[in-house]
Phi, psi and omega in degrees: 000317181297320178301317181296318179296316179295319178298315179298319178297316179296320178295318178297316178297318179299316180295315178300314180300316180299315181294317180295319176298321177298315180296320178296314180299320178296317179295319179297328180279327185273331181249122178262112179264156178275101181282129182207126180287126179223146173256179183299324182293324183277332185290129176263332176235131185229130173252134180238132177245135178206163173251134184272094185262329182206165178295323180299316179294321178299316179296322179294314178301318178299316181294319178298312182295322178298317180295319180293320179294319177297331178278005176088015180273146173270107187247131173232137184234138173231130183235151178245130175257113183284037179221172181268350180236152179278130181295155182298328184284347180285128175243130180298133180241154183298318184262008184237126175242148178227159171220155185249173180301326182286349179266007179270146175277187184303326181280346184095022180251137176267124182256021177295149179303329179298324180289316179298318178296319180297315180299318184280349179290130180269074178296150171292325185218130173246127181241114177265107181261018180289121184279346178227167182280125170229125182302323181296321179283325175300320179298315180297312179299315183294324183267352182301144179266016181297151181285324180226120183247133178225149180187187181289140181295128173211134181306317185283359180242012181300321181281354180265309186272144176272336181215127183232148179235130180285138178246108176297149182302324183282350181285132178290157180298318180298318178296321177297315178304313181297321179297314180300312181298318179297318177297318182291337175286328189258357180302129177269121184260009182264000000 
């Protein structure tokens, strides 16, 4: 019985993944974005995508966004909580929106207006800091109208991201976040 349940779960995940990849490919074909390499210093508008896994990661995302805002950047953040409830340590921020697992539809896509606005925003730079695969975040990254998209290396996202960074399994999420930010500071755009 357990084998059948696991098989059904894997099949459902495969079908959802296939449909989301199809939707992303369709969006990539229908919307032509202006691809332009930008580093953190050059970007005036930045979109950040992340999954809220721990308080430490939340604090790090907050510190990064605060520094970017102080530097005069227009920063918008969207986060996914892979649970049905919002953790106690999360404090609502003006530039940060979140959605939970219970706000996803059958495919694993969040259809809240905040997500649609985030996707349609033409950021100079989109940074996907999700350390693990979530279909809902892949959908946002894939459909985003940002000019330069960067994120964690994944074979199935090669056609989505303009710049990808490999995350070794033993690397902590915080170290990965710091690595991405450091690379984005040093990218030479000339």
